[in-house]
Structures are given as structure tokens and as C-alpha cells.
Amino acid sequence: MIHRRAAIGLAALPLAPAWAFPDRSVLIVDGYPAGGGTDIVARRLSRELQRDWARPVIVENRSGANGTLAAIGVARASPDGHTLFMGNINTVVLAPLVLRGVDGAKASNFTPVSMVASQSHVVVVRKDAPIADIAGLVAAARARPGGVTYGSTGPGSVQHLAAALFAKRAGIEMQHVPYRGSAPALADLMAGTIDVIFEGIIPASPFLQSAQIRPLALAVTTPAQVAALAVPTLEELGYGPMNMTSWWVLLAPRGLAAGLREAIAAAVQKALWQPEFVSFANSLGVVRGEGLVGNALGEMIRGETAKYQELIAAMGVLAE
């Protein structure tokens, strides 16, 4: 029999949660093909979470419609924390602003868990391209209006909007060629099928290091990345600040229990401080999503949505 004082002491202890997480494998869905920035970040994070949770953390690629098909599928999943979405700015903010029929991918259909990372974009061409710098890109576009092609991960993506905004400011016309992700776009760039991409530093980095593509200028001002690539920013070249970065956030279906959200967010934040993840981020000038979780993350996403809604309206980008 439990002594009365012991019983009182036990009663005073906080109750253990009714759930134990995770109690099986966890799925992180990525809306793009393997080899792109979202895939690379998701797999880096999954390795750290798997070590922490001692459960399999599987990354599944479901590409299409700028990641929105995957997002809509995850939004309909059970909010038990075992199915998560590696959301990015393209999928949960930009695509719903410029694509019809993808409202299900909006951030409002998810529980915001944690920021993971953000990156800048660099204007890149293939290694043997006749375009040597931004002035050469502008000159080529003026000589062949609509003849210079640029790739992106889809309509409304950061790559698309950054290139369109640059073209508007430069007074040139370039032809947009959308892809299902960064990997196929970069493959076509190196093959000479397209001329230029305003690509994220993460997917571009291996090809920059192997000199298969050449950087012309950063699309945003991030000092660490300016130093790493030794190229000027577009702002320094007179095309104004882009203020466009790609970011990745871990999202869960709407309805995730608050305690469970906090537990997953804590695990993600812990992962961001692990040596392998820190080394990965520092080597590329990637910014880790330290401290931005839960409701604060939701506010950030709403702010980004308002910012780009205004920009897209000013640019005259029409829904497709």
C-alpha cells in the first residue's frame, strides 16, 4: 500500500502526456524531386531527427505543381505528428498567389512547427556560356527580346519572381521556362537548353564547386555568400534590393496538439545545433532557423504572404 504522504507527492507530479512521440516511423514529405534544395535540407534534418528519436525518419519526394500537390496531400493527413511537410516559400506562400486551384497548399491549412533554414539565390549560367556577367546578360536579352530563357522551379517560385523583377528593372524581356524542381532545371542549364537561373545557393553549390556552372551575381545581399562567391549583388550593380530568400519550414497538418507541436519543434531546434548541420549551413552561408517556432513562425509566414502579394500585384504577374 502507498503511504498517504507518498500518495500526495505522486499526485503533485505533472501528468505524463497521453501520447509517446514518435511511436513509429515519421514521414517528411518533400514536394520536389531529389537533388533540389528542399530535398537536401529535408534529408539533412531527417538524419538528425532520426538519431534523436531513434525511429526511422523517411523523406518522400512527391513533385508537381511547385510542391502544392504534396502540400495538399499532407494537409489532409492525420494531425498526429507522424506525417510532416517540408514546406518552403514557393509552396505555401507564392504558388497559392499565382496558381489557381491550389488553396489547399496555403500555410493556413497547417500547424507551423519550426523554421529550418533559409538561403540566398545566385544568378548562374553554364560554364561555357557567352554571357560573362550581368551586363552581358542584359545585352544578350536586349539583342534578342524574349530569346534569353530562364528556368525556375515553377510559376510563382522565388526563381521566377526574382528573374521577372530583375527583367522589369533592367527593361528587358526574357522567356520563363518552369520545371518540377531545381535538379531538372540545373540539368537543362548545363545542357544548354536554357540560358540562366536565379538559383538557390544550396542546389547550385555542387555545380559551382565543380565549375559546371558560373555565378554572375547574388540575387540578394547576404555578406557571407558574397564573400564565398566573390561576385557582386544585384543591388550593388544598380538593380535595387531583391529582398528575396528561400526558406524551409517544418509543418504539420492543422489540428496538431500544442504539446506535440512543442516537442517536435524542440527536436528540430536541437537538430539545427548538431555539428553536421552547423557545418553544412556554415559552408554555404545558409541561415539556420534558430528560435523561430510555433505562433511566431506563423506570423512570419503571414508577413511574407502579405509582402509578396503586394509585389506580385505591382509586377503584374497573373494567375496561371
Short mmCIF file of C-alpha atoms in Angstrom, two decimals:
data_model
loop_
_atom_site.label_atom_id
_atom_site.label_comp_id
_atom_site.label_asym_id
_atom_site.label_seq_id
_atom_site.Cartn_x
_atom_site.Cartn_y
_atom_site.Cartn_z
CA MET A 1 0.00 0.00 0.00
CA ILE A 2 1.28 3.51 -0.81
CA HIS A 3 1.89 5.70 2.23
CA ARG A 4 -0.50 8.67 2.42
CA ARG A 5 2.33 11.23 2.15
CA ALA A 6 3.81 9.38 -0.81
CA ALA A 7 0.42 9.33 -2.48
CA ILE A 8 0.09 13.09 -2.02
CA GLY A 9 3.58 13.55 -3.52
CA LEU A 10 2.73 11.43 -6.54
CA ALA A 11 -0.48 13.36 -7.09
CA ALA A 12 1.51 16.59 -7.20
CA LEU A 13 3.69 15.40 -10.06
CA PRO A 14 2.76 16.61 -13.57
CA LEU A 15 0.85 14.07 -15.56
CA ALA A 16 2.75 12.37 -18.39
CA PRO A 17 1.35 13.09 -21.83
CA ALA A 18 -1.18 10.58 -23.09
CA TRP A 19 0.95 10.06 -26.23
CA ALA A 20 4.53 8.97 -26.75
CA PHE A 21 6.14 10.51 -29.82
CA PRO A 22 7.18 9.08 -32.10
CA ASP A 23 5.87 5.57 -31.60
CA ARG A 24 6.65 4.56 -35.20
CA SER A 25 8.44 5.91 -38.27
CA VAL A 26 7.96 9.57 -39.20
CA LEU A 27 7.38 10.72 -42.78
CA ILE A 28 8.65 14.08 -44.05
CA VAL A 29 7.10 14.85 -47.44
CA ASP A 30 9.07 16.95 -49.93
CA GLY A 31 7.17 18.48 -52.86
CA TYR A 32 10.16 18.46 -55.23
CA PRO A 33 12.42 15.89 -56.93
CA ALA A 34 15.57 14.55 -55.29
CA GLY A 35 18.64 16.78 -55.54
CA GLY A 36 16.94 20.14 -55.08
CA GLY A 37 17.31 22.49 -52.13
CA THR A 38 14.20 21.26 -50.35
CA ASP A 39 15.31 17.65 -50.69
CA ILE A 40 18.83 18.39 -49.43
CA VAL A 41 17.56 20.29 -46.38
CA ALA A 42 14.89 17.67 -45.61
CA ARG A 43 17.42 14.83 -45.68
CA ARG A 44 19.92 16.73 -43.53
CA LEU A 45 17.20 17.36 -40.96
CA SER A 46 15.83 13.81 -41.14
CA ARG A 47 19.22 12.32 -40.24
CA GLU A 48 19.44 14.44 -37.10
CA LEU A 49 15.85 13.72 -36.06
CA GLN A 50 16.32 10.00 -36.64
CA ARG A 51 19.33 9.97 -34.31
CA ASP A 52 17.40 11.90 -31.67
CA TRP A 53 14.15 9.94 -31.86
CA ALA A 54 15.69 6.52 -32.50
CA ARG A 55 12.94 5.94 -35.06
CA PRO A 56 13.11 5.96 -38.88
CA VAL A 57 12.52 9.41 -40.37
CA ILE A 58 11.76 8.95 -44.05
CA VAL A 59 11.86 11.67 -46.72
CA GLU A 60 9.42 11.10 -49.58
CA ASN A 61 9.56 13.12 -52.81
CA ARG A 62 6.18 13.97 -54.38
CA SER A 63 6.90 16.54 -57.07
CA GLY A 64 4.43 18.56 -59.09
CA ALA A 65 2.76 21.99 -59.30
CA ASN A 66 5.55 23.75 -57.40
CA GLY A 67 5.18 21.39 -54.45
CA THR A 68 1.49 22.11 -53.94
CA LEU A 69 0.28 18.59 -54.76
CA ALA A 70 2.39 17.21 -51.92
CA ALA A 71 1.30 20.01 -49.60
CA ILE A 72 -2.38 19.37 -50.21
CA GLY A 73 -1.87 15.66 -49.55
CA VAL A 74 -0.11 16.26 -46.23
CA ALA A 75 -2.72 18.83 -45.15
CA ARG A 76 -5.31 16.02 -45.34
CA ALA A 77 -3.24 13.60 -43.25
CA SER A 78 -3.89 12.77 -39.60
CA PRO A 79 -2.52 15.50 -37.28
CA ASP A 80 -0.61 13.03 -35.13
CA GLY A 81 2.87 14.30 -35.93
CA HIS A 82 3.93 11.24 -37.90
CA THR A 83 3.33 12.91 -41.28
CA LEU A 84 5.08 16.24 -41.72
CA PHE A 85 5.68 18.59 -44.63
CA MET A 86 8.93 20.31 -45.56
CA GLY A 87 7.26 23.50 -46.67
CA ASN A 88 9.05 26.30 -48.43
CA ILE A 89 8.22 29.81 -49.54
CA ASN A 90 7.41 28.67 -53.08
CA THR A 91 4.82 26.12 -51.99
CA VAL A 92 2.96 27.66 -49.07
CA VAL A 93 3.23 31.37 -49.95
CA LEU A 94 3.99 32.08 -53.61
CA ALA A 95 2.27 29.29 -55.57
CA PRO A 96 -1.16 29.94 -53.98
CA LEU A 97 -0.80 33.60 -55.02
CA VAL A 98 -0.16 32.85 -58.71
CA LEU A 99 -1.66 29.39 -59.36
CA ARG A 100 -5.34 28.63 -59.50
CA GLY A 101 -6.81 25.69 -57.61
CA VAL A 102 -4.04 25.21 -55.03
CA ASP A 103 -5.54 26.96 -52.00
CA GLY A 104 -5.13 23.68 -50.12
CA ALA A 105 -1.38 24.32 -50.06
CA LYS A 106 -1.68 27.59 -48.13
CA ALA A 107 0.11 27.80 -44.79
CA SER A 108 -3.27 28.32 -43.08
CA ASN A 109 -4.01 24.63 -43.70
CA PHE A 110 -1.07 23.60 -41.50
CA THR A 111 0.22 23.85 -37.96
CA PRO A 112 3.52 25.78 -38.07
CA VAL A 113 6.18 23.80 -36.20
CA SER A 114 9.66 25.22 -36.79
CA MET A 115 11.78 27.22 -39.20
CA VAL A 116 14.61 25.06 -40.55
CA ALA A 117 16.83 27.22 -42.79
CA SER A 118 16.95 29.96 -45.40
CA GLN A 119 19.20 30.67 -48.38
CA SER A 120 20.06 33.36 -50.90
CA HIS A 121 19.90 33.00 -54.66
CA VAL A 122 22.66 33.40 -57.21
CA VAL A 123 22.32 34.17 -60.92
CA VAL A 124 24.06 31.30 -62.74
CA VAL A 125 24.85 30.33 -66.34
CA ARG A 126 26.53 27.23 -67.79
CA LYS A 127 30.33 27.12 -67.69
CA ASP A 128 30.82 27.84 -71.42
CA ALA A 129 28.06 30.43 -71.80
CA PRO A 130 28.98 33.53 -73.84
CA ILE A 131 27.45 35.63 -71.03
CA ALA A 132 30.26 36.70 -68.68
CA ASP A 133 28.42 38.96 -66.24
CA ILE A 134 25.13 40.73 -65.53
CA ALA A 135 25.89 43.41 -68.14
CA GLY A 136 26.36 40.62 -70.69
CA LEU A 137 23.04 39.06 -69.68
CA VAL A 138 21.25 42.38 -70.17
CA ALA A 139 22.97 42.94 -73.51
CA ALA A 140 22.02 39.44 -74.74
CA ALA A 141 18.38 39.96 -73.74
CA ARG A 142 18.25 43.34 -75.48
CA ALA A 143 19.75 41.85 -78.64
CA ARG A 144 17.19 39.01 -78.64
CA PRO A 145 13.98 40.15 -76.88
CA GLY A 146 12.35 37.02 -75.47
CA GLY A 147 15.20 34.89 -76.81
CA VAL A 148 17.06 34.51 -73.50
CA THR A 149 15.46 31.81 -71.37
CA TYR A 150 15.49 31.40 -67.60
CA GLY A 151 14.46 28.37 -65.59
CA SER A 152 12.61 28.08 -62.30
CA THR A 153 11.01 25.50 -60.05
CA GLY A 154 7.60 26.64 -61.28
CA PRO A 155 5.30 29.64 -61.77
CA GLY A 156 5.39 31.91 -58.75
CA SER A 157 8.60 30.45 -57.36
CA VAL A 158 11.32 32.71 -55.97
CA GLN A 159 13.43 31.90 -59.04
CA HIS A 160 10.57 33.00 -61.30
CA LEU A 161 9.78 36.21 -59.41
CA ALA A 162 13.43 37.21 -58.90
CA ALA A 163 14.16 36.84 -62.63
CA ALA A 164 10.94 38.64 -63.58
CA LEU A 165 11.67 41.50 -61.19
CA PHE A 166 15.22 41.80 -62.48
CA ALA A 167 13.98 41.86 -66.09
CA LYS A 168 11.45 44.55 -65.21
CA ARG A 169 14.10 46.73 -63.58
CA ALA A 170 16.58 46.14 -66.42
CA GLY A 171 13.98 46.91 -69.07
CA ILE A 172 14.47 43.58 -70.83
CA GLU A 173 12.32 40.62 -71.85
CA MET A 174 13.28 37.02 -71.00
CA GLN A 175 11.34 33.80 -71.53
CA HIS A 176 10.29 31.83 -68.44
CA VAL A 177 10.73 28.02 -68.56
CA PRO A 178 9.22 26.29 -65.47
CA TYR A 179 10.46 22.92 -64.15
CA ARG A 180 9.35 20.48 -61.46
CA GLY A 181 12.38 21.34 -59.32
CA SER A 182 15.91 22.70 -59.17
CA ALA A 183 17.62 19.46 -60.22
CA PRO A 184 15.99 19.19 -63.69
CA ALA A 185 16.34 22.95 -64.23
CA LEU A 186 20.06 22.83 -63.45
CA ALA A 187 20.49 19.78 -65.70
CA ASP A 188 18.95 21.70 -68.61
CA LEU A 189 21.07 24.75 -67.82
CA MET A 190 24.26 22.68 -68.05
CA ALA A 191 22.99 21.05 -71.24
CA GLY A 192 22.40 24.46 -72.83
CA THR A 193 18.62 24.08 -73.07
CA ILE A 194 18.08 27.25 -71.04
CA ASP A 195 20.37 30.24 -70.53
CA VAL A 196 20.18 31.32 -66.88
CA ILE A 197 18.66 30.51 -63.47
CA PHE A 198 18.26 32.65 -60.37
CA GLU A 199 19.03 29.54 -58.32
CA GLY A 200 19.26 28.87 -54.61
CA ILE A 201 22.77 28.53 -53.25
CA ILE A 202 22.16 25.02 -51.85
CA PRO A 203 21.27 23.19 -55.09
CA ALA A 204 23.68 25.34 -57.10
CA SER A 205 26.65 24.79 -54.79
CA PRO A 206 27.89 21.36 -56.03
CA PHE A 207 27.88 22.57 -59.62
CA LEU A 208 29.58 25.84 -58.71
CA GLN A 209 32.28 23.91 -56.86
CA SER A 210 32.83 21.59 -59.84
CA ALA A 211 32.84 24.61 -62.22
CA GLN A 212 29.95 23.20 -64.30
CA ILE A 213 28.10 26.50 -63.87
CA ARG A 214 29.30 30.06 -63.30
CA PRO A 215 27.91 32.69 -60.90
CA LEU A 216 27.12 36.16 -62.19
CA ALA A 217 25.69 37.89 -59.12
CA LEU A 218 23.82 37.22 -55.93
CA ALA A 219 20.11 37.88 -56.12
CA VAL A 220 20.01 39.08 -52.51
CA THR A 221 22.52 40.75 -50.22
CA THR A 222 23.99 38.28 -47.74
CA PRO A 223 27.59 39.18 -46.83
CA ALA A 224 28.71 35.62 -46.07
CA GLN A 225 27.63 34.47 -49.50
CA VAL A 226 29.13 37.49 -51.23
CA ALA A 227 32.47 36.57 -49.65
CA ALA A 228 32.10 32.90 -50.57
CA LEU A 229 31.36 33.54 -54.24
CA ALA A 230 33.25 36.79 -54.78
CA VAL A 231 30.55 38.22 -57.04
CA PRO A 232 28.59 41.48 -56.68
CA THR A 233 24.97 41.63 -55.62
CA LEU A 234 22.31 42.88 -57.99
CA GLU A 235 21.80 45.84 -55.65
CA GLU A 236 25.48 46.76 -55.98
CA LEU A 237 25.07 46.60 -59.77
CA GLY A 238 22.22 49.09 -59.66
CA TYR A 239 19.17 46.82 -59.89
CA GLY A 240 17.84 47.53 -56.43
CA PRO A 241 17.48 45.17 -53.46
CA MET A 242 15.72 41.90 -54.22
CA ASN A 243 14.93 41.03 -50.59
CA MET A 244 14.09 37.52 -51.81
CA THR A 245 15.29 34.49 -49.91
CA SER A 246 14.09 30.91 -49.98
CA TRP A 247 13.25 29.35 -46.65
CA TRP A 248 12.17 25.95 -45.39
CA VAL A 249 9.80 25.27 -42.53
CA LEU A 250 8.53 22.07 -40.97
CA LEU A 251 4.73 21.98 -40.98
CA ALA A 252 2.15 19.51 -39.66
CA PRO A 253 -1.49 19.06 -40.66
CA ARG A 254 -3.79 21.56 -38.95
CA GLY A 255 -5.02 20.32 -35.59
CA LEU A 256 -1.73 19.07 -34.18
CA ALA A 257 -1.86 19.10 -30.36
CA ALA A 258 0.05 22.02 -28.81
CA GLY A 259 2.22 19.75 -26.64
CA LEU A 260 3.14 17.63 -29.61
CA ARG A 261 3.99 20.69 -31.69
CA GLU A 262 6.30 21.90 -28.95
CA ALA A 263 8.01 18.52 -28.72
CA ILE A 264 8.66 18.31 -32.47
CA ALA A 265 9.80 21.93 -32.61
CA ALA A 266 12.25 21.29 -29.76
CA ALA A 267 13.67 18.31 -31.65
CA VAL A 268 14.11 20.40 -34.81
CA GLN A 269 15.79 23.21 -32.91
CA LYS A 270 18.13 20.69 -31.30
CA ALA A 271 18.95 19.26 -34.74
CA LEU A 272 19.95 22.70 -36.04
CA TRP A 273 22.75 22.82 -33.46
CA GLN A 274 24.23 19.42 -34.29
CA PRO A 275 27.79 19.65 -35.73
CA GLU A 276 26.91 18.18 -39.14
CA PHE A 277 24.02 20.59 -39.68
CA VAL A 278 26.04 23.57 -38.45
CA SER A 279 28.92 22.66 -40.79
CA PHE A 280 26.54 22.23 -43.72
CA ALA A 281 24.95 25.64 -43.11
CA ASN A 282 28.19 27.49 -42.47
CA SER A 283 29.89 26.12 -45.56
CA LEU A 284 27.20 27.67 -47.78
CA GLY A 285 26.23 30.76 -45.81
CA VAL A 286 22.83 29.19 -45.12
CA VAL A 287 20.97 30.72 -42.16
CA ARG A 288 19.66 28.19 -39.64
CA GLY A 289 16.14 28.78 -38.32
CA GLU A 290 17.11 29.27 -34.70
CA GLY A 291 14.28 30.09 -32.30
CA LEU A 292 11.54 30.65 -34.85
CA VAL A 293 8.81 28.17 -33.88
CA GLY A 294 5.07 27.85 -33.41
CA ASN A 295 2.97 31.00 -33.47
CA ALA A 296 5.99 33.23 -34.19
CA LEU A 297 6.68 31.15 -37.29
CA GLY A 298 3.06 31.51 -38.34
CA GLU A 299 3.35 35.30 -38.04
CA MET A 300 6.49 35.27 -40.20
CA ILE A 301 4.73 33.30 -42.92
CA ARG A 302 1.75 35.67 -42.89
CA GLY A 303 4.13 38.61 -43.20
CA GLU A 304 5.86 37.02 -46.18
CA THR A 305 2.50 36.35 -47.81
CA ALA A 306 1.45 39.99 -47.49
CA LYS A 307 4.82 41.19 -48.81
CA TYR A 308 4.72 39.00 -51.92
CA GLN A 309 1.05 39.63 -52.58
CA GLU A 310 1.90 43.32 -52.89
CA LEU A 311 4.99 42.63 -55.01
CA ILE A 312 3.17 40.29 -57.38
CA ALA A 313 0.37 42.83 -57.87
CA ALA A 314 2.92 45.56 -58.60
CA MET A 315 4.76 43.32 -61.09
CA GLY A 316 1.56 42.35 -62.87
CA VAL A 317 2.17 38.61 -62.53
CA LEU A 318 -1.11 36.94 -63.46
CA ALA A 319 -2.52 33.73 -62.01
CA GLU A 320 -1.92 30.67 -64.20
#
